[in-house]
CSV table of C-alpha atoms in Angstrom, one decimal:
chain,number,residue,atom,x,y,z
W,1,UNK,CA,-6.2,93.5,71.6
W,2,UNK,CA,-3.7,94.5,68.8
W,3,UNK,CA,-0.5,95.4,70.7
W,4,UNK,CA,2.2,97.3,68.8
W,5,UNK,CA,5.6,98.8,69.7
W,6,UNK,CA,5.1,102.3,71.3
W,7,UNK,CA,5.3,105.2,69.0
W,8,UNK,CA,8.9,106.5,68.7
W,9,UNK,CA,10.4,103.1,69.7
W,10,UNK,CA,11.6,100.1,67.7
W,11,UNK,CA,12.2,96.4,68.0
W,12,UNK,CA,15.8,95.4,67.1
W,13,UNK,CA,15.2,92.0,65.6
W,14,UNK,CA,17.6,89.1,64.9
W,15,UNK,CA,19.5,89.9,61.7
W,16,UNK,CA,19.7,93.6,62.8
W,17,UNK,CA,20.8,93.0,66.4
W,18,UNK,CA,24.1,91.5,65.1
W,19,UNK,CA,24.9,94.9,63.6
W,20,UNK,CA,24.3,96.6,66.9
W,21,UNK,CA,26.6,94.0,68.6
W,22,UNK,CA,29.3,94.7,66.1
W,23,UNK,CA,29.1,98.4,66.7
W,24,UNK,CA,29.2,97.9,70.4
W,25,UNK,CA,32.2,95.6,70.0
W,26,UNK,CA,34.1,98.3,68.0
W,27,UNK,CA,33.2,100.9,70.7
W,28,UNK,CA,34.4,98.7,73.6
W,29,UNK,CA,37.6,97.9,71.9
W,30,UNK,CA,38.4,101.5,71.2
W,31,UNK,CA,37.4,102.6,74.7
W,32,UNK,CA,39.9,100.0,76.0
W,33,UNK,CA,42.6,101.3,73.7
W,34,UNK,CA,41.9,105.0,74.7
W,35,UNK,CA,41.4,103.9,78.4
W,36,UNK,CA,37.9,105.1,78.9
W,37,UNK,CA,36.3,102.9,81.5
W,38,UNK,CA,32.6,102.1,81.4
W,39,UNK,CA,30.1,103.6,83.8
W,40,UNK,CA,26.5,102.6,84.1
W,41,UNK,CA,24.1,105.1,85.6
W,42,UNK,CA,20.3,104.7,86.3
W,43,UNK,CA,17.9,105.2,83.5
W,44,UNK,CA,16.1,107.8,85.6
W,45,UNK,CA,17.4,110.7,87.8
W,46,UNK,CA,16.0,113.5,89.8
W,47,UNK,CA,14.4,116.0,87.4
W,48,UNK,CA,16.3,119.0,88.9
W,49,UNK,CA,19.6,117.4,87.8
W,50,UNK,CA,18.6,117.9,84.1
W,51,UNK,CA,16.9,121.2,84.6
W,52,UNK,CA,20.1,122.7,86.2
W,53,UNK,CA,22.7,121.1,84.0
W,54,UNK,CA,21.0,121.0,80.5
W,55,UNK,CA,19.2,124.3,81.0
W,56,UNK,CA,15.7,125.5,81.5
W,57,UNK,CA,15.5,127.2,78.1
W,58,UNK,CA,16.5,124.2,76.1
W,59,UNK,CA,14.0,122.2,74.0
W,60,UNK,CA,15.0,119.1,76.0
W,61,UNK,CA,13.8,120.5,79.3
W,62,UNK,CA,10.9,122.5,78.0
W,63,UNK,CA,9.4,120.0,75.5
W,64,UNK,CA,11.1,116.6,75.4
W,65,UNK,CA,11.6,115.2,78.9
W,66,UNK,CA,9.7,112.2,80.2
W,67,UNK,CA,9.0,113.4,83.7
W,68,UNK,CA,6.8,111.6,86.3
W,69,UNK,CA,6.2,111.5,90.1
W,70,UNK,CA,7.0,108.4,92.0
W,71,UNK,CA,5.0,107.1,94.9
W,72,UNK,CA,7.0,109.3,97.3
W,73,UNK,CA,5.9,112.3,95.3
W,74,UNK,CA,9.4,112.9,94.0
W,75,UNK,CA,9.9,114.2,90.5
W,76,UNK,CA,12.0,111.9,88.3
W,77,UNK,CA,12.9,112.0,84.7
W,78,UNK,CA,14.0,109.3,82.2
W,79,UNK,CA,17.5,110.4,81.2
W,80,UNK,CA,17.4,112.5,78.0
W,81,UNK,CA,21.2,112.6,77.7
W,82,UNK,CA,24.2,111.1,79.5
W,83,UNK,CA,26.5,113.8,80.7
W,84,UNK,CA,24.5,115.1,83.6
W,85,UNK,CA,24.1,111.6,85.1
W,86,UNK,CA,27.8,110.8,84.7
W,87,UNK,CA,28.9,114.1,86.3
W,88,UNK,CA,26.4,113.5,89.1
W,89,UNK,CA,28.0,110.1,89.7
W,90,UNK,CA,31.5,111.7,89.5
W,91,UNK,CA,30.6,114.1,92.2
W,92,UNK,CA,28.6,111.7,94.4
W,93,UNK,CA,31.4,109.1,94.4
W,94,UNK,CA,34.2,111.7,94.8
W,95,UNK,CA,36.0,110.6,91.7
W,96,UNK,CA,37.7,114.0,91.8
W,97,UNK,CA,39.8,112.6,94.7
W,98,UNK,CA,41.4,109.9,92.5
W,99,UNK,CA,45.1,110.5,92.0
W,100,UNK,CA,45.0,110.2,88.2
W,101,UNK,CA,43.1,112.9,86.5
W,102,UNK,CA,41.2,113.3,84.2
W,103,UNK,CA,38.8,110.5,85.0
W,104,UNK,CA,38.0,109.0,81.6
W,105,UNK,CA,34.5,107.4,81.5
W,106,UNK,CA,32.4,105.9,78.7
W,107,UNK,CA,28.7,104.8,78.6
W,108,UNK,CA,26.3,103.2,76.2
W,109,UNK,CA,22.5,102.9,76.8
W,110,UNK,CA,19.0,104.1,76.1
W,111,UNK,CA,18.0,107.8,76.4
W,112,UNK,CA,14.5,109.2,76.2
W,113,UNK,CA,13.1,112.3,74.5
W,114,UNK,CA,9.6,113.1,73.4
W,115,UNK,CA,10.2,114.0,69.8
W,116,UNK,CA,8.5,113.7,66.5
W,117,UNK,CA,9.6,110.3,65.1
W,118,UNK,CA,11.6,110.3,61.8
W,119,UNK,CA,14.5,108.4,60.3
W,120,UNK,CA,17.3,108.4,62.8
W,121,UNK,CA,15.3,110.0,65.6
W,122,UNK,CA,13.4,108.0,68.1
W,123,UNK,CA,11.8,108.7,71.5
W,124,UNK,CA,13.9,105.9,72.9
W,125,UNK,CA,17.3,105.8,71.4
W,126,UNK,CA,20.7,104.5,72.2
W,127,UNK,CA,23.7,106.8,72.8
W,128,UNK,CA,27.4,106.0,73.2
W,129,UNK,CA,29.3,108.7,74.9
W,130,UNK,CA,32.5,109.5,76.8
W,131,UNK,CA,33.4,112.1,79.4
W,132,UNK,CA,36.9,113.2,80.4
W,133,UNK,CA,36.6,115.1,83.7
W,134,UNK,CA,39.3,116.8,85.7
W,135,UNK,CA,41.5,118.4,83.0
W,136,UNK,CA,41.5,121.7,81.0
W,137,UNK,CA,44.3,120.6,78.7
W,138,UNK,CA,43.4,121.2,75.1
W,139,UNK,CA,45.1,117.9,74.2
W,140,UNK,CA,42.3,116.0,75.9
W,141,UNK,CA,39.8,117.9,73.7
W,142,UNK,CA,41.6,116.6,70.7
W,143,UNK,CA,41.7,113.1,72.1
W,144,UNK,CA,38.0,113.0,72.7
W,145,UNK,CA,37.3,114.1,69.1
W,146,UNK,CA,39.8,111.6,67.8
W,147,UNK,CA,38.0,108.8,69.6
W,148,UNK,CA,34.7,109.8,68.1
W,149,UNK,CA,36.2,109.9,64.6
W,150,UNK,CA,37.9,106.5,65.2
W,151,UNK,CA,34.6,104.9,66.0
W,152,UNK,CA,33.1,106.0,62.7
W,153,UNK,CA,36.1,105.2,60.6
W,154,UNK,CA,36.6,101.8,62.2
W,155,UNK,CA,32.9,101.0,61.5
W,156,UNK,CA,33.6,101.8,57.9
W,157,UNK,CA,32.3,105.3,57.3
W,158,UNK,CA,34.1,107.5,54.8
W,159,UNK,CA,31.8,110.5,54.2
W,160,UNK,CA,32.5,112.4,57.4
W,161,UNK,CA,32.8,116.1,58.2
W,162,UNK,CA,34.1,117.4,61.5
W,163,UNK,CA,32.9,120.9,62.5
W,164,UNK,CA,34.4,122.8,65.5
W,165,UNK,CA,33.9,126.1,67.2
W,166,UNK,CA,34.7,127.9,70.5
W,167,UNK,CA,32.0,129.2,72.8
W,168,UNK,CA,34.6,130.9,74.9
W,169,UNK,CA,34.5,131.4,78.7
W,170,UNK,CA,31.9,133.2,80.8
W,171,UNK,CA,33.1,136.7,80.0
W,172,UNK,CA,33.1,135.9,76.3
W,173,UNK,CA,29.6,134.5,76.5
W,174,UNK,CA,28.4,137.6,78.3
W,175,UNK,CA,29.8,140.0,75.7
W,176,UNK,CA,28.4,137.9,72.9
W,177,UNK,CA,25.0,137.7,74.6
W,178,UNK,CA,24.7,141.4,74.6
W,179,UNK,CA,25.7,141.6,71.0
W,180,UNK,CA,23.1,139.0,70.0
W,181,UNK,CA,20.3,140.8,71.9
W,182,UNK,CA,21.2,144.0,70.1
W,183,UNK,CA,21.2,142.2,66.7
W,184,UNK,CA,18.0,140.3,67.0
W,185,UNK,CA,15.8,142.5,69.2
W,186,UNK,CA,14.6,145.0,66.5
W,187,UNK,CA,13.2,142.1,64.4
W,188,UNK,CA,12.4,139.5,67.0
W,189,UNK,CA,8.8,139.6,66.1
W,190,UNK,CA,9.7,137.9,62.8
W,191,UNK,CA,10.9,134.9,64.7
W,192,UNK,CA,9.1,131.9,66.3
W,193,UNK,CA,7.7,132.1,69.8
W,194,UNK,CA,10.5,130.0,71.2
W,195,UNK,CA,13.1,132.4,69.8
W,196,UNK,CA,11.2,135.3,71.2
W,197,UNK,CA,11.3,133.7,74.7
W,198,UNK,CA,15.0,133.0,74.3
W,199,UNK,CA,16.0,136.5,73.5
W,200,UNK,CA,16.5,137.6,77.1
W,201,UNK,CA,17.0,134.2,78.7
W,202,UNK,CA,19.5,132.7,76.3
W,203,UNK,CA,19.9,134.4,73.0
W,204,UNK,CA,22.6,132.0,71.9
W,205,UNK,CA,19.9,129.4,71.6
W,206,UNK,CA,18.3,131.4,68.8
W,207,UNK,CA,21.2,130.4,66.5
W,208,UNK,CA,20.3,126.7,67.1
W,209,UNK,CA,16.7,127.2,66.1
W,210,UNK,CA,15.4,124.8,63.4
W,211,UNK,CA,12.4,126.9,62.6
W,212,UNK,CA,14.1,130.2,61.8
W,213,UNK,CA,17.4,128.8,60.4
W,214,UNK,CA,16.7,130.5,57.0
W,215,UNK,CA,16.0,133.9,58.4
W,216,UNK,CA,18.6,136.4,56.9
W,217,UNK,CA,19.5,137.7,60.4
W,218,UNK,CA,20.9,134.2,61.2
W,219,UNK,CA,23.6,134.6,58.6
W,220,UNK,CA,24.6,138.1,59.8
W,221,UNK,CA,24.5,137.4,63.6
W,222,UNK,CA,27.6,138.3,65.6
W,223,UNK,CA,30.0,135.3,65.6
W,224,UNK,CA,31.3,134.1,69.0
W,225,UNK,CA,34.8,133.7,67.5
W,226,UNK,CA,34.9,137.5,67.1
W,227,UNK,CA,34.4,138.0,70.8
W,228,UNK,CA,37.0,135.5,72.1
W,229,UNK,CA,39.3,137.0,74.7
W,230,UNK,CA,43.0,136.2,74.6
W,231,UNK,CA,42.8,133.1,76.8
W,232,UNK,CA,39.8,131.6,75.0
W,233,UNK,CA,41.4,132.3,71.6
W,234,UNK,CA,44.7,130.7,72.7
W,235,UNK,CA,42.9,127.6,74.0
W,236,UNK,CA,41.0,127.2,70.7
W,237,UNK,CA,44.2,127.6,68.7
W,238,UNK,CA,45.9,124.9,70.9
W,239,UNK,CA,43.0,122.5,70.2
W,240,UNK,CA,43.3,123.0,66.5
W,241,UNK,CA,47.1,122.4,66.6
W,242,UNK,CA,46.5,119.1,68.4
W,243,UNK,CA,43.9,118.1,65.8
W,244,UNK,CA,46.5,119.0,63.1
W,245,UNK,CA,49.1,116.8,64.8
W,246,UNK,CA,46.6,114.0,64.7
W,247,UNK,CA,45.9,114.5,61.0
W,248,UNK,CA,42.2,115.2,61.7
W,249,UNK,CA,40.6,117.5,59.1
W,250,UNK,CA,38.1,120.0,60.5
W,251,UNK,CA,36.0,123.0,59.5
W,252,UNK,CA,35.6,126.0,61.8
W,253,UNK,CA,31.9,127.1,62.0
W,254,UNK,CA,31.3,130.2,64.1
W,255,UNK,CA,27.6,129.5,64.2
W,256,UNK,CA,28.0,126.0,65.8
W,257,UNK,CA,26.6,126.5,69.3
W,258,UNK,CA,25.1,123.1,70.3
W,259,UNK,CA,21.8,122.9,72.2
W,260,UNK,CA,22.8,122.4,75.8
W,261,UNK,CA,23.5,125.2,78.3
W,262,UNK,CA,26.5,123.6,79.9
W,263,UNK,CA,28.9,123.9,76.9
W,264,UNK,CA,31.8,126.4,76.8
W,265,UNK,CA,35.1,126.6,74.9
W,266,UNK,CA,35.4,123.7,72.5
W,267,UNK,CA,32.3,122.5,70.8
W,268,UNK,CA,32.1,120.1,67.8
W,269,UNK,CA,29.8,118.0,65.6
W,270,UNK,CA,30.6,115.1,63.3
W,271,UNK,CA,28.3,115.0,60.3
W,272,UNK,CA,27.7,112.6,57.4
W,273,UNK,CA,28.0,114.0,53.9
W,274,UNK,CA,26.4,110.9,52.4
W,275,UNK,CA,23.8,112.0,49.9
W,276,UNK,CA,21.3,109.3,50.7
W,277,UNK,CA,21.2,109.9,54.5
W,278,UNK,CA,18.2,112.4,54.4
W,279,UNK,CA,17.5,115.4,56.5
W,280,UNK,CA,19.4,114.5,59.7
W,281,UNK,CA,23.1,114.6,59.0
W,282,UNK,CA,24.6,115.2,62.5
W,283,UNK,CA,25.9,111.9,63.8
W,284,UNK,CA,27.7,113.1,67.0
W,285,UNK,CA,28.0,116.2,69.1
W,286,UNK,CA,30.0,117.2,72.0
W,287,UNK,CA,32.1,119.8,73.7
W,288,UNK,CA,33.7,121.2,76.9
W,289,UNK,CA,31.7,121.9,80.0
W,290,UNK,CA,33.9,123.6,82.5
W,291,UNK,CA,31.8,124.6,85.5
W,292,UNK,CA,29.2,121.8,85.3
W,293,UNK,CA,30.8,119.8,88.1
W,294,UNK,CA,30.7,122.8,90.4
W,295,UNK,CA,27.1,123.4,89.4
W,296,UNK,CA,26.2,119.9,90.5
W,297,UNK,CA,28.0,120.3,93.9
W,298,UNK,CA,31.6,119.2,93.2
W,299,UNK,CA,34.9,121.1,93.2
W,300,UNK,CA,36.4,122.7,90.1
W,301,UNK,CA,36.8,119.9,87.6
W,302,UNK,CA,36.8,120.9,83.9
W,303,UNK,CA,35.3,118.3,81.6
W,304,UNK,CA,34.7,117.5,77.9
W,305,UNK,CA,32.7,114.7,76.2
W,306,UNK,CA,30.6,113.7,73.3
W,307,UNK,CA,27.5,111.5,72.6
W,308,UNK,CA,26.7,109.7,69.4
W,309,UNK,CA,23.5,108.0,68.2
W,310,UNK,CA,24.0,104.3,67.4
W,311,UNK,CA,20.8,104.5,65.2
W,312,UNK,CA,22.3,107.3,63.1
W,313,UNK,CA,25.6,105.5,62.8
W,314,UNK,CA,23.8,102.5,61.3
W,315,UNK,CA,21.8,104.7,59.0
W,316,UNK,CA,25.0,106.4,57.8
W,317,UNK,CA,26.5,103.0,57.0
W,318,UNK,CA,23.4,102.1,55.0
W,319,UNK,CA,23.5,105.4,53.2
W,320,UNK,CA,27.1,104.8,52.1
W,321,UNK,CA,26.3,101.2,51.1
W,322,UNK,CA,28.7,99.7,53.6
W,323,UNK,CA,28.1,96.6,55.7
W,324,UNK,CA,29.5,95.6,59.0
W,325,UNK,CA,31.5,92.4,59.2
W,326,UNK,CA,29.1,90.4,61.5
W,327,UNK,CA,29.9,86.8,62.4
W,328,UNK,CA,26.8,84.8,62.9
W,329,UNK,CA,28.0,81.7,61.1
W,330,UNK,CA,26.8,78.3,62.2
W,331,UNK,CA,29.5,75.6,62.6
W,332,UNK,CA,27.5,72.4,63.0
W,333,UNK,CA,24.0,71.2,62.2
W,334,UNK,CA,23.1,67.7,63.6
W,335,UNK,CA,20.4,65.8,61.7
W,336,UNK,CA,18.7,63.1,63.8
W,337,UNK,CA,16.7,60.4,62.0
W,338,UNK,CA,14.8,59.0,65.1
W,339,UNK,CA,14.4,59.5,68.8
W,340,UNK,CA,17.5,57.4,69.7
W,341,UNK,CA,19.6,59.5,67.4
W,342,UNK,CA,18.0,62.6,68.9
W,343,UNK,CA,19.3,61.6,72.3
W,344,UNK,CA,22.8,61.3,70.9
W,345,UNK,CA,22.4,64.6,69.0
W,346,UNK,CA,21.6,66.5,72.2
W,347,UNK,CA,24.7,64.9,73.9
W,348,UNK,CA,27.0,65.8,71.0
W,349,UNK,CA,25.6,69.3,70.7
W,350,UNK,CA,26.5,69.9,74.4
W,351,UNK,CA,30.0,68.7,74.0
W,352,UNK,CA,30.5,70.8,70.8
W,353,UNK,CA,29.1,74.0,72.4
W,354,UNK,CA,31.4,73.5,75.4
W,355,UNK,CA,34.3,73.9,73.1
W,356,UNK,CA,32.9,77.0,71.4
W,357,UNK,CA,31.5,75.2,68.3
W,358,UNK,CA,28.2,76.7,67.5
W,359,UNK,CA,25.7,73.9,67.0
W,360,UNK,CA,22.0,73.6,66.0
W,361,UNK,CA,19.6,70.7,65.8
W,362,UNK,CA,16.0,70.1,65.0
W,363,UNK,CA,13.3,70.6,67.7
W,364,UNK,CA,10.3,70.3,65.4
W,365,UNK,CA,10.4,66.5,64.7
W,366,UNK,CA,10.9,67.2,61.0
W,367,UNK,CA,11.9,64.7,58.3
W,368,UNK,CA,15.6,64.4,57.3
W,369,UNK,CA,15.0,66.3,54.1
W,370,UNK,CA,13.5,69.2,56.0
W,371,UNK,CA,16.4,69.2,58.5
W,372,UNK,CA,18.9,69.3,55.6
W,373,UNK,CA,17.1,72.3,54.1
W,374,UNK,CA,17.3,74.0,57.5
W,375,UNK,CA,21.0,73.4,57.6
W,376,UNK,CA,21.3,75.0,54.2
W,377,UNK,CA,19.3,78.1,55.2
W,378,UNK,CA,21.4,78.5,58.3
W,379,UNK,CA,24.6,78.2,56.1
W,380,UNK,CA,26.1,75.5,58.4
W,381,UNK,CA,29.7,74.7,57.8
W,382,UNK,CA,29.4,71.1,58.7
W,383,UNK,CA,26.5,68.6,58.9
W,384,UNK,CA,26.3,65.2,60.5
W,385,UNK,CA,23.4,62.8,60.1
W,386,UNK,CA,22.7,60.4,63.0
W,387,UNK,CA,20.8,57.2,62.4
W,388,UNK,CA,20.8,53.6,63.4
W,389,UNK,CA,24.0,52.7,61.6
W,390,UNK,CA,25.9,55.7,63.1
W,391,UNK,CA,24.8,54.7,66.6
W,392,UNK,CA,26.0,51.1,66.0
W,393,UNK,CA,29.4,52.2,64.6
W,394,UNK,CA,29.8,55.0,67.1
W,395,UNK,CA,30.9,57.2,64.3
W,396,UNK,CA,29.5,59.8,61.9
W,397,UNK,CA,30.3,61.2,58.5
W,398,UNK,CA,31.2,64.9,58.9
W,399,UNK,CA,30.2,66.7,55.7
W,400,UNK,CA,31.9,69.9,54.8
W,401,UNK,CA,29.0,71.8,53.2
W,402,UNK,CA,31.3,74.3,51.4
W,403,UNK,CA,33.6,71.7,49.8
W,404,UNK,CA,31.1,68.9,49.5
W,405,UNK,CA,33.6,66.5,51.1
W,406,UNK,CA,33.0,64.2,54.0
W,407,UNK,CA,35.0,62.2,56.5
W,408,UNK,CA,34.0,59.5,58.9
W,409,UNK,CA,35.0,60.4,62.5
W,410,UNK,CA,34.4,58.4,65.7
W,411,UNK,CA,32.1,60.0,68.2
W,412,UNK,CA,34.8,60.2,70.8
W,413,UNK,CA,37.1,62.2,68.4
W,414,UNK,CA,34.4,64.6,67.0
W,415,UNK,CA,35.2,67.4,69.3
W,416,UNK,CA,39.0,67.3,68.5
W,417,UNK,CA,38.3,67.0,64.8
W,418,UNK,CA,36.0,70.0,64.7
W,419,UNK,CA,38.2,72.1,67.0
W,420,UNK,CA,41.2,71.4,64.8
W,421,UNK,CA,39.3,72.2,61.5
W,422,UNK,CA,37.5,75.2,63.0
W,423,UNK,CA,40.9,76.9,63.6
W,424,UNK,CA,41.9,76.2,60.0
């Protein structure tokens, strides 16, 4: 049987996994600085949670969810996105009762969508996201956007473009909806079947269609920003002022709607402008979702968040020709000439590792020459060779592979010697 990785998934192999670890390290450090605490939710949830929050008319619910029945005949779905699960947890555990609001949460983990695989798009993919729930202050919108930008800039990306828009409140959405129907209805037969179905159910989703994006009616569609009421317009202006204070450059795009039904007011995307990235340029998306907590059964608790693909972040770094500073260096390689030396090598390796000195030794019974070649391939900083004379003298020559120098050090002092020189 020739087993292969399932279509739309990938193995993250050694050599690549260190890059993931570096990105995750950057994320966790920034979340600590911004005070977004990690939350871990189940990989699957009740199907209805996503149907109600994400929206019945979205591609995610209609085409992309991995849904199954368990042995109790309950409908469950592998999570296609993170916000619904985090909000469910916020409500279930009554986080709205905490004295300090908003509750600022972060998550990182696999999501699942049945999509056509292409560069940067997988059926199992990893998202990092944050949710700030319990405040309708425009300053928190700016903070959430700033955190997302910080992740990319700290990772080393330069070619970034922040696009923002306002979807307004419920009254704005209703007025804009009527205008969209009036605009598209006379020519809806020219659009794809999905857009035809969306006309009455959720015409805003037509603007997010990938099939009909070049249709001339898209460019002339009524803009949401033209329908903003006084309150929504003031809120959007406040968000922009806070972004200005933070020195964050942005572009206002009236056609930016995002693909999930729960968004309102602020919405944004961060894109890569690197020429070598390919067709998928959106790295991160997010926005405000006032009303979602109430929809899931909690009290009024306005929220905002974003989600970013780790796969696309790494692709963007590659497209810009930038590398992550990953530390996978080997400190010590111990070469053993015979079985007695091997016993000592195992003992020394244990004492080195206990002090945080990364150590490797041979487990394939290879000759000394082959072991030395292995030390070179692994780019070991130091090498010691153990044989009969070293065991008799209870000392070993520590060779600095970069400098080519060596120094004889008693076995009992090796840990102190290496610890001292590792700091240097």
